[in-house]
Amino acid sequence: MDKILILDFGSQVTQLIARRVREAHVYCELHPFDMSIDAIRAFNPKGIILSGGPNSVYESDYQADPALFELGIPVLGICYGMQWMAQMLGGKVEAGKVREFGYAEIRARGHSKLLEGLQDRTNDAGHGLLDVWMSHGDKVTTLPDGFKVIAENPSCPIAAMANEDRHCYAVQFHPEVTHTKRGTEMLHRFVLHICNAKPAWTMPNYIDEAIIKIREQVGDEEVILGLSGGVDSSVAAALIHRAIGDKLTCVFVDHGLLRLNEGQMVMDMFARNLGVKVIHVDASETFMQHLEGVTDPEQKRKIIGREFVEVFQHEAKKLPNAKWLAQGTIYPDVIESAGAKTKKAHTIKSHHNVGGLPETLNLKLLEPLRELFKDEVRQLGIALGLPHDMVYRHPFPGPGLGVRILGEVKRDYADLLRRADAIFIEELRNTKNADGKSWYDLTSQAFAVFLPVKSVGVMGDGRTYDYVVALRAVVTTDFMTAHWAELPYDLLGRTSNRIINEVRGINRVVYDVSGKPPATIEWE
């Protein structure tokens, strides 16, 4: 099977490159930038992609082996990868006088194989223009010998370059993010036409490979899985169950921070659809006691993660043959926790299921979804035969409402929030657009957030002084970047009226219009 190698220089969005390559049905692997040339030869890639990164190439030790340019296979450099390519091959990189972070417009030129015929529009002179996403301070100022400029703009005269005799291409912008409108076409053109990789990697093939890998890892031992009821842990359970059957036991922990009626719904759903052994543990009192007085979001996450481990450890003792703890960890979790293979990415926030387990747990870690993005997890779920409603249910964080209640977590706050959240989700499900599709399906993730502040209100002839909730809804394909959802005003109005009228203790509702970046999807 043809393969593409991605060398990671520490960018927050490196995994999106892998996602785009996989969308072309070509297998790829991501490895640290300092992968040895012997290991690269042994991997035998059809092409190499050099990722972006947060450093300056002229003062960083983030250096790959330049011998990769002598392998005779195509190489594509992105952002830092372009700058490293330029410097290694005799060009010059300098700090730019104008930094570019965000949308930019470039003109493609030179009719390169990478960009030829691609344009979003033309200017008055008939030149093709492309909308791209830039994120750089440094830039290439002198081309290496044999290279030509294949894209430019006023602030970045060398926005892309190529030496087509050596099959070397590089772009200063990020084709892997959705903001670069033709970015996927560029990456697919590199992989399929410049590298000539055959599109043979599909989800059914992935299932077969994953099942073999799980069976090899687990052997005759048993697995205990932390089941949240969300998409990730549900698909992980289905995949592992297909691989090892009754050797899997799921533990569903009610930490008191679930959505309305979620405990019963999850148990019913798994009994009906999966036929997996599920143990329901009500640990809400324990979690609430440990969260009392805690306001820092990182500390809350760590406490909830620690208590999950404690519960699993207690349940595992009842299963003497359970030697593995399975989790639904996916790539965005790993990236935001700087838990990728390179350990070089900047930490955004920790995740309770990322970063290893305490030695006292005495369980090995099984994470069969760790290399997949959310949309790939959903494709996997459908391929495994899970119901559409289960697979396309909105994500729910492991810490649950614990990170949707800002500040200290209290039981009465959780009760208010879960009722407000249920109203919001109900209105999203019941409101259709012109094409008859519900706004729940049109959004990727939607929820309410409890704000520990009070505001003055008026109900009837009386003054109220009650709490505030914020509504959050986003649209995204990969959960690495997201746009706030432009919900209809009448939907927001109905939701606000219902929450204020039906949830005593809340008298104000606001809507979050922040994208990711700069915000994260969750508030904490």
Coordinates of C-alpha atoms in Angstrom, one line a residue:
M1 CA 0.0 0.0 0.0
D2 CA 1.3 3.4 -0.9
K3 CA 2.2 5.7 2.0
I4 CA 2.8 9.3 2.7
L5 CA 5.2 10.4 5.5
I6 CA 4.5 13.6 7.5
L7 CA 7.3 15.0 9.5
D8 CA 6.0 17.0 12.4
F9 CA 7.8 20.2 13.4
G10 CA 5.4 21.0 16.2
S11 CA 2.4 22.8 14.6
Q12 CA -0.9 22.7 16.4
V13 CA -2.6 21.7 13.1
T14 CA -0.1 19.1 11.8
Q15 CA -2.7 16.3 12.3
L16 CA -5.0 18.1 9.9
I17 CA -2.4 17.3 7.2
A18 CA -2.9 13.7 8.0
R19 CA -6.6 14.1 7.8
R20 CA -6.5 15.7 4.4
V21 CA -4.2 12.9 3.1
R22 CA -6.6 10.3 4.4
E23 CA -9.5 12.0 2.7
A24 CA -7.7 11.1 -0.5
H25 CA -7.8 7.5 0.7
V26 CA -4.0 7.3 0.9
Y27 CA -2.4 5.9 4.1
C28 CA -0.1 8.2 6.0
E29 CA 1.8 8.3 9.2
L30 CA 3.1 11.2 11.2
H31 CA 6.5 11.0 12.8
P32 CA 8.8 13.4 14.6
F33 CA 10.9 15.8 12.5
D34 CA 14.1 14.1 13.6
M35 CA 13.2 10.7 12.2
S36 CA 16.4 9.1 10.9
I37 CA 17.1 8.8 7.2
D38 CA 17.4 5.1 7.6
A39 CA 13.9 4.9 9.2
I40 CA 12.5 7.1 6.4
R41 CA 14.0 4.7 3.8
A42 CA 12.5 1.7 5.6
F43 CA 9.1 3.4 5.7
N44 CA 9.4 3.8 1.9
P45 CA 7.0 6.7 1.4
K46 CA 5.7 7.9 -2.0
G47 CA 6.2 11.4 -0.7
I48 CA 7.1 13.5 2.3
I49 CA 5.2 16.5 3.8
L50 CA 7.1 18.8 6.2
S51 CA 4.7 20.4 8.7
G52 CA 4.6 23.9 10.1
G53 CA 5.9 24.8 13.5
P54 CA 6.2 27.6 16.1
N55 CA 9.9 28.2 15.8
S56 CA 12.3 30.3 13.7
V57 CA 14.3 28.0 11.4
Y58 CA 17.5 30.1 11.7
E59 CA 17.7 29.7 15.5
S60 CA 15.9 26.4 16.2
D61 CA 17.2 22.9 16.8
Y62 CA 14.1 21.6 15.0
Q63 CA 16.1 20.2 12.1
A64 CA 15.3 17.2 10.0
D65 CA 17.9 15.2 8.0
P66 CA 18.5 17.1 4.7
A67 CA 19.4 13.7 3.1
L68 CA 15.6 13.3 2.6
F69 CA 16.0 15.6 -0.4
E70 CA 18.3 13.0 -2.0
L71 CA 15.7 10.2 -1.9
G72 CA 14.3 11.2 -5.3
I73 CA 10.7 11.4 -4.0
P74 CA 8.4 14.5 -3.9
V75 CA 8.6 16.8 -0.8
L76 CA 6.1 19.4 0.2
G77 CA 7.0 22.0 2.8
I78 CA 4.3 23.9 4.7
C79 CA 5.1 27.1 6.6
Y80 CA 8.1 26.2 8.8
G81 CA 8.6 23.2 6.5
M82 CA 8.9 25.7 3.6
Q83 CA 11.4 27.8 5.5
W84 CA 13.5 24.7 6.5
M85 CA 13.5 23.5 2.9
A86 CA 14.7 26.9 1.7
Q87 CA 17.5 27.1 4.3
M88 CA 18.7 23.6 3.8
L89 CA 18.9 24.0 0.0
G90 CA 20.7 27.3 0.0
G91 CA 18.0 29.9 0.3
K92 CA 17.6 32.5 3.0
V93 CA 14.9 33.0 5.7
E94 CA 14.5 36.2 7.7
A95 CA 12.1 37.8 10.1
G96 CA 9.3 39.6 8.2
K97 CA 8.5 43.2 8.7
V98 CA 4.8 42.3 8.4
R99 CA 3.5 39.3 10.2
E100 CA 0.6 37.5 8.7
F101 CA -1.9 35.7 11.0
G102 CA -5.2 34.8 9.4
Y103 CA -6.8 35.3 6.0
A104 CA -4.6 36.4 3.1
E105 CA -5.0 36.6 -0.7
I106 CA -2.2 35.3 -2.9
R107 CA -1.7 35.2 -6.7
A108 CA -0.6 31.9 -8.2
R109 CA 2.0 32.1 -10.9
G110 CA 4.4 30.0 -12.9
H111 CA 1.9 27.2 -13.8
S112 CA 3.3 24.8 -11.3
K113 CA 1.9 21.2 -11.0
L114 CA 0.8 22.1 -7.5
L115 CA -1.3 25.2 -8.2
E116 CA -2.0 25.2 -11.9
G117 CA -5.6 25.9 -12.7
L118 CA -6.6 26.6 -9.0
Q119 CA -8.2 29.9 -8.2
D120 CA -11.0 31.4 -6.2
R121 CA -11.4 34.4 -8.5
T122 CA -9.4 36.7 -10.8
N123 CA -8.2 40.3 -10.5
D124 CA -8.7 43.0 -13.0
A125 CA -5.6 41.8 -14.9
G126 CA -7.0 38.3 -15.2
H127 CA -4.6 36.8 -12.7
G128 CA -5.8 33.9 -10.6
L129 CA -6.2 34.7 -6.9
L130 CA -6.5 32.2 -4.0
D131 CA -7.9 32.7 -0.4
V132 CA -5.4 31.1 2.0
W133 CA -4.7 31.0 5.8
M134 CA -1.3 32.4 6.9
S135 CA 0.3 32.1 10.3
H136 CA 3.9 33.2 10.2
G137 CA 6.4 35.9 11.2
D138 CA 9.4 34.7 9.3
K139 CA 9.5 34.3 5.5
V140 CA 11.7 33.1 2.7
T141 CA 13.6 36.1 1.2
T142 CA 16.0 34.4 -1.2
L143 CA 15.1 31.3 -3.3
P144 CA 17.4 28.3 -3.3
D145 CA 19.1 27.6 -6.6
G146 CA 16.7 26.0 -9.2
F147 CA 13.5 27.1 -7.4
K148 CA 10.9 29.5 -8.9
V149 CA 8.1 31.5 -7.2
I150 CA 4.7 29.9 -7.7
A151 CA 2.7 32.3 -5.5
E152 CA 3.1 35.8 -4.1
N153 CA 1.4 38.7 -2.4
P154 CA 2.6 42.1 -1.4
S155 CA 3.6 41.2 2.1
C156 CA 5.1 37.8 1.2
P157 CA 6.7 37.9 -2.3
I158 CA 7.7 34.3 -2.0
A159 CA 4.4 32.8 -0.8
A160 CA 5.1 29.5 -2.5
M161 CA 8.0 28.0 -4.4
A162 CA 9.0 25.0 -6.4
N163 CA 11.8 23.1 -8.0
E164 CA 9.9 20.7 -10.2
D165 CA 13.0 18.9 -11.5
R166 CA 13.7 17.9 -7.9
H167 CA 10.0 17.4 -7.1
C168 CA 10.2 19.9 -4.3
Y169 CA 7.3 22.2 -3.5
A170 CA 6.6 24.5 -0.6
V171 CA 3.9 26.9 0.5
Q172 CA 4.1 29.6 3.3
F173 CA 0.3 29.3 4.0
H174 CA -1.5 26.3 5.5
P175 CA -3.4 24.3 2.9
E176 CA -4.6 21.8 5.6
V177 CA -7.0 24.2 7.4
T178 CA -10.5 24.8 6.0
H179 CA -9.8 28.5 5.7
T180 CA -7.6 27.8 2.7
K181 CA -10.5 27.2 0.4
R182 CA -8.6 25.2 -2.2
G183 CA -6.2 23.7 0.3
T184 CA -7.6 20.1 0.1
E185 CA -7.3 20.2 -3.7
M186 CA -3.7 21.2 -3.3
L187 CA -2.8 18.4 -0.9
H188 CA -4.7 15.9 -2.9
R189 CA -2.9 17.0 -6.1
F190 CA 0.4 16.6 -4.3
V191 CA -0.4 13.2 -3.0
L192 CA -2.3 11.7 -5.9
H193 CA -0.7 13.4 -9.0
I194 CA 2.7 14.5 -8.0
C195 CA 3.5 11.6 -5.7
N196 CA 1.3 9.2 -7.8
A197 CA 0.1 7.5 -4.6
K198 CA -2.7 5.0 -5.2
P199 CA -5.9 5.7 -3.1
A200 CA -6.2 2.3 -1.4
W201 CA -6.8 3.2 2.3
T202 CA -10.5 3.1 3.3
M203 CA -12.4 2.8 6.6
P204 CA -13.3 -0.9 6.1
N205 CA -9.5 -1.5 5.6
Y206 CA -8.8 0.5 8.7
I207 CA -11.3 -1.6 10.7
D208 CA -9.5 -4.8 9.6
E209 CA -6.1 -3.4 10.6
A210 CA -7.4 -2.0 13.9
I211 CA -9.0 -5.4 14.9
I212 CA -5.8 -7.2 14.1
K213 CA -3.8 -4.7 16.2
I214 CA -6.2 -4.9 19.1
R215 CA -6.1 -8.7 19.2
E216 CA -2.3 -8.6 19.0
Q217 CA -2.1 -6.1 21.9
V218 CA -4.7 -7.7 24.2
G219 CA -4.1 -11.4 23.5
D220 CA -6.1 -13.5 26.0
E221 CA -6.4 -10.7 28.5
E222 CA -9.6 -8.7 29.3
V223 CA -10.3 -5.0 28.7
I224 CA -12.2 -2.5 30.8
L225 CA -13.5 0.6 29.0
G226 CA -14.5 3.9 30.4
L227 CA -17.8 4.6 28.7
S228 CA -19.1 8.1 28.7
G229 CA -22.0 7.6 26.2
G230 CA -20.3 10.0 23.7
V231 CA -19.4 9.2 20.2
D232 CA -15.7 8.4 20.9
S233 CA -16.1 5.9 23.7
S234 CA -19.2 4.4 22.0
V235 CA -17.2 3.7 18.8
A236 CA -14.2 2.5 20.7
A237 CA -16.5 0.1 22.5
A238 CA -18.0 -1.2 19.3
L239 CA -14.6 -1.6 17.7
I240 CA -13.0 -3.4 20.7
H241 CA -16.1 -5.6 21.1
R242 CA -15.9 -6.7 17.5
A243 CA -12.2 -7.6 18.1
I244 CA -12.4 -9.4 21.4
G245 CA -16.2 -9.9 22.2
D246 CA -17.0 -10.7 25.8
K247 CA -13.4 -10.0 26.9
L248 CA -14.6 -6.3 27.0
T249 CA -16.4 -4.9 30.0
C250 CA -17.6 -1.3 29.9
V251 CA -17.9 0.9 33.0
F252 CA -20.3 3.8 32.8
V253 CA -19.6 6.3 35.5
D254 CA -22.3 8.7 36.6
H255 CA -20.2 11.6 38.1
G256 CA -23.3 13.8 38.7
L257 CA -22.3 16.0 35.8
L258 CA -24.1 14.3 32.9
R259 CA -26.8 15.8 30.7
L260 CA -30.5 15.4 31.6
N261 CA -31.6 11.8 31.8
E262 CA -28.3 10.7 30.2
G263 CA -27.5 7.8 32.5
Q264 CA -30.7 5.9 31.7
M265 CA -30.4 6.8 28.0
V266 CA -26.9 5.5 27.7
M267 CA -27.7 2.2 29.5
D268 CA -30.7 1.7 27.2
M269 CA -28.8 2.6 24.1
F270 CA -26.0 0.1 24.8
A271 CA -28.2 -2.7 25.9
R272 CA -30.3 -2.3 22.7
N273 CA -27.6 -1.6 20.2
L274 CA -24.3 -3.1 21.2
G275 CA -24.9 -6.1 23.4
V276 CA -21.8 -5.2 25.5
K277 CA -21.4 -5.9 29.2
V278 CA -21.9 -2.5 30.9
I279 CA -21.5 -1.8 34.6
H280 CA -23.3 1.4 35.8
V281 CA -21.4 3.1 38.7
D282 CA -23.1 6.0 40.5
A283 CA -20.1 8.0 41.9
S284 CA -21.7 11.4 41.9
E285 CA -21.3 12.0 45.7
T286 CA -17.6 11.2 45.6
F287 CA -17.0 13.5 42.6
M288 CA -19.0 16.4 44.1
Q289 CA -17.1 16.1 47.4
H290 CA -13.7 16.3 45.7
L291 CA -14.8 19.3 43.6
E292 CA -16.1 21.3 46.5
G293 CA -14.5 24.7 46.6
V294 CA -12.4 24.2 43.4
T295 CA -12.6 26.9 40.8
D296 CA -9.5 26.5 38.6
P297 CA -10.5 24.7 35.4
E298 CA -7.3 22.7 35.1
Q299 CA -7.6 21.6 38.7
K300 CA -11.2 20.5 38.1
R301 CA -10.1 18.5 35.0
K302 CA -7.4 16.8 37.0
I303 CA -9.7 16.0 39.9
I304 CA -12.3 14.5 37.6
G305 CA -9.6 12.5 35.7
R306 CA -8.1 11.2 39.0
E307 CA -11.5 10.1 40.3
F308 CA -12.3 8.3 37.0
V309 CA -9.0 6.4 37.4
E310 CA -10.0 5.6 41.0
V311 CA -13.4 4.2 39.9
F312 CA -11.8 2.2 37.1
Q313 CA -9.2 0.8 39.5
H314 CA -11.9 -0.2 41.9
E315 CA -14.0 -1.9 39.2
A316 CA -10.9 -3.5 37.7
K317 CA -10.3 -5.3 41.0
K318 CA -13.6 -7.1 40.4
L319 CA -12.2 -8.3 37.0
P320 CA -9.0 -10.2 37.8
N321 CA -8.3 -10.9 34.1
A322 CA -8.7 -7.2 33.1
K323 CA -5.2 -6.0 32.2
W324 CA -6.2 -3.1 29.9
L325 CA -8.0 0.2 30.3
A326 CA -9.6 1.3 27.0
Q327 CA -10.4 5.0 26.3
G328 CA -12.0 6.9 23.5
T329 CA -9.0 9.3 23.1
I330 CA -8.9 10.9 19.6
Y331 CA -6.3 13.2 17.9
P332 CA -7.7 16.6 18.9
D333 CA -7.5 15.5 22.6
V334 CA -3.9 14.5 22.0
I335 CA -2.9 17.7 20.2
E336 CA -4.5 20.1 22.7
S337 CA -2.7 18.3 25.5
A338 CA 0.6 18.4 23.6
G339 CA 0.5 14.6 23.8
A340 CA 1.4 14.0 20.2
K341 CA 4.4 11.8 19.4
T342 CA 6.9 14.7 19.2
K343 CA 5.9 16.2 22.6
K344 CA 6.7 19.6 20.9
A345 CA 3.3 21.2 20.5
H346 CA 2.2 24.0 22.8
T347 CA -0.2 22.9 25.5
I348 CA -3.7 24.5 25.3
K349 CA -5.4 22.5 28.0
S350 CA -5.1 19.1 29.5
H351 CA -7.5 16.2 28.9
H352 CA -8.4 13.7 31.6
N353 CA -7.8 10.8 29.2
V354 CA -4.5 11.9 27.8
G355 CA -1.0 11.7 29.1
G356 CA -0.6 8.3 30.6
L357 CA -1.9 6.5 33.7
P358 CA -0.6 6.3 37.3
E359 CA 1.5 3.2 38.0
T360 CA -0.9 2.2 40.8
L361 CA -3.6 1.5 38.2
N362 CA -1.8 -1.6 37.1
L363 CA -3.6 -1.5 33.8
K364 CA -2.1 -1.0 30.3
L365 CA -3.7 1.6 28.1
L366 CA -5.6 0.8 24.9
E367 CA -6.6 3.7 22.7
P368 CA -7.8 2.4 19.3
L369 CA -9.1 5.8 18.1
R370 CA -6.0 7.8 19.1
E371 CA -5.0 8.4 15.5
L372 CA -8.4 9.5 14.2
F373 CA -10.3 12.8 13.9
K374 CA -13.9 13.2 15.0
D375 CA -15.3 12.9 11.4
E376 CA -13.2 9.7 10.9
V377 CA -14.5 8.3 14.2
R378 CA -18.1 8.9 12.9
Q379 CA -17.3 7.2 9.6
L380 CA -15.9 4.3 11.6
G381 CA -19.0 4.1 13.7
I382 CA -21.2 3.9 10.7
A383 CA -18.9 1.3 9.1
L384 CA -19.3 -0.8 12.3
G385 CA -23.1 -0.7 12.0
L386 CA -23.9 1.7 14.8
P387 CA -27.1 3.8 14.6
H388 CA -26.9 7.2 12.9
D389 CA -28.3 9.0 16.0
M390 CA -25.7 7.5 18.2
V391 CA -22.8 8.2 15.9
Y392 CA -23.8 11.8 15.1
R393 CA -24.7 12.8 18.6
H394 CA -22.9 16.0 19.6
P395 CA -19.7 15.5 21.5
F396 CA -19.7 15.7 25.3
P397 CA -16.5 16.3 27.3
G398 CA -15.2 13.7 29.6
P399 CA -15.5 16.0 32.6
G400 CA -19.1 16.6 31.6
L401 CA -20.8 19.7 33.0
G402 CA -17.8 20.2 35.3
V403 CA -16.2 22.3 32.6
R404 CA -19.4 23.9 31.5
I405 CA -20.0 25.3 35.0
L406 CA -17.5 28.1 35.4
G407 CA -15.9 28.3 38.7
E408 CA -16.9 26.0 41.6
V409 CA -19.1 23.0 40.7
K410 CA -22.2 22.7 42.9
R411 CA -25.0 20.2 42.6
D412 CA -27.7 23.0 42.3
Y413 CA -25.7 24.6 39.5
A414 CA -25.5 21.3 37.6
D415 CA -29.3 20.9 38.0
L416 CA -30.0 24.3 36.6
L417 CA -27.5 23.8 33.7
R418 CA -28.7 20.4 32.6
R419 CA -32.3 21.7 32.4
A420 CA -31.3 24.8 30.4
D421 CA -29.1 22.6 28.2
A422 CA -31.9 20.2 27.5
I423 CA -34.2 23.0 26.4
F424 CA -31.6 24.3 24.0
I425 CA -31.0 20.9 22.5
E426 CA -34.7 20.3 22.2
E427 CA -35.2 23.5 20.3
L428 CA -32.3 22.8 18.0
R429 CA -33.8 19.4 17.2
N430 CA -37.3 20.8 16.6
T431 CA -36.3 23.7 14.4
K432 CA -35.7 23.0 10.7
N433 CA -34.1 25.1 8.1
A434 CA -35.6 25.7 4.6
D435 CA -34.3 22.3 3.4
G436 CA -36.0 20.5 6.3
K437 CA -32.8 19.7 8.2
S438 CA -32.8 20.3 12.0
W439 CA -30.5 22.8 13.5
Y440 CA -29.1 20.1 15.7
D441 CA -27.8 18.3 12.6
L442 CA -26.6 21.5 11.1
T443 CA -24.4 22.3 14.1
S444 CA -21.4 20.2 15.1
Q445 CA -21.6 20.9 18.9
A446 CA -24.1 22.9 21.0
F447 CA -24.5 23.3 24.7
A448 CA -25.2 25.7 27.5
V449 CA -22.7 27.1 30.0
F450 CA -23.4 28.2 33.5
L451 CA -22.0 31.5 34.5
P452 CA -21.5 32.0 38.3
V453 CA -22.7 35.6 38.2
K454 CA -26.1 37.1 39.0
S455 CA -27.9 39.8 37.1
V456 CA -30.9 41.9 37.8
G457 CA -34.1 41.0 36.0
V458 CA -37.8 41.7 36.2
M459 CA -40.5 39.0 36.2
G460 CA -44.1 40.3 36.5
D461 CA -43.9 43.2 39.0
G462 CA -41.0 41.7 40.9
R463 CA -37.3 42.2 40.8
T464 CA -35.1 39.1 40.3
Y465 CA -31.4 38.6 40.9
D466 CA -30.6 35.3 39.3
Y467 CA -27.9 33.4 37.3
V468 CA -26.9 33.7 33.7
V469 CA -26.4 30.9 31.1
A470 CA -24.5 31.3 27.8
L471 CA -25.5 29.2 24.7
R472 CA -22.7 27.9 22.5
A473 CA -23.1 26.3 19.1
V474 CA -20.4 25.8 16.5
V475 CA -19.9 24.4 13.0
T476 CA -16.8 22.4 12.2
T477 CA -15.6 19.3 10.4
D478 CA -12.5 18.6 12.4
F479 CA -12.9 20.3 15.8
M480 CA -9.5 21.9 15.3
T481 CA -11.0 25.1 13.9
A482 CA -14.7 26.1 14.3
H483 CA -17.1 28.9 13.4
W484 CA -19.9 30.0 15.7
A485 CA -23.2 28.8 14.3
E486 CA -25.5 31.6 12.9
L487 CA -28.7 30.3 14.5
P488 CA -32.0 31.9 13.5
Y489 CA -33.1 34.7 15.9
D490 CA -36.4 33.1 16.4
L491 CA -34.7 29.9 17.6
L492 CA -32.5 31.8 20.0
G493 CA -35.5 33.8 21.2
R494 CA -37.7 30.7 21.9
T495 CA -34.8 29.1 23.7
S496 CA -34.1 32.1 25.9
N497 CA -37.8 32.5 26.7
R498 CA -38.2 28.9 27.6
I499 CA -35.1 28.8 29.8
I500 CA -36.0 31.9 31.7
N501 CA -39.6 30.8 32.2
E502 CA -39.0 27.1 32.9
V503 CA -35.8 27.1 34.9
R504 CA -36.3 29.0 38.1
G505 CA -33.0 30.5 39.1
I506 CA -31.9 31.8 35.6
N507 CA -33.1 35.2 34.4
R508 CA -30.7 36.0 31.6
V509 CA -29.5 34.1 28.5
V510 CA -26.6 35.2 26.2
Y511 CA -25.2 33.7 23.0
D512 CA -21.4 33.1 22.3
V513 CA -20.2 34.3 18.9
S514 CA -16.5 33.4 19.3
G515 CA -14.7 31.2 16.8
K516 CA -11.9 28.7 17.3
P517 CA -9.3 30.1 17.3
P518 CA -9.1 32.4 19.2
A519 CA -11.5 30.7 21.6
T520 CA -11.7 27.0 22.3
I521 CA -15.0 25.2 21.7
E522 CA -15.6 24.5 25.4
W523 CA -15.4 27.5 27.8
E524 CA -13.0 25.7 30.2

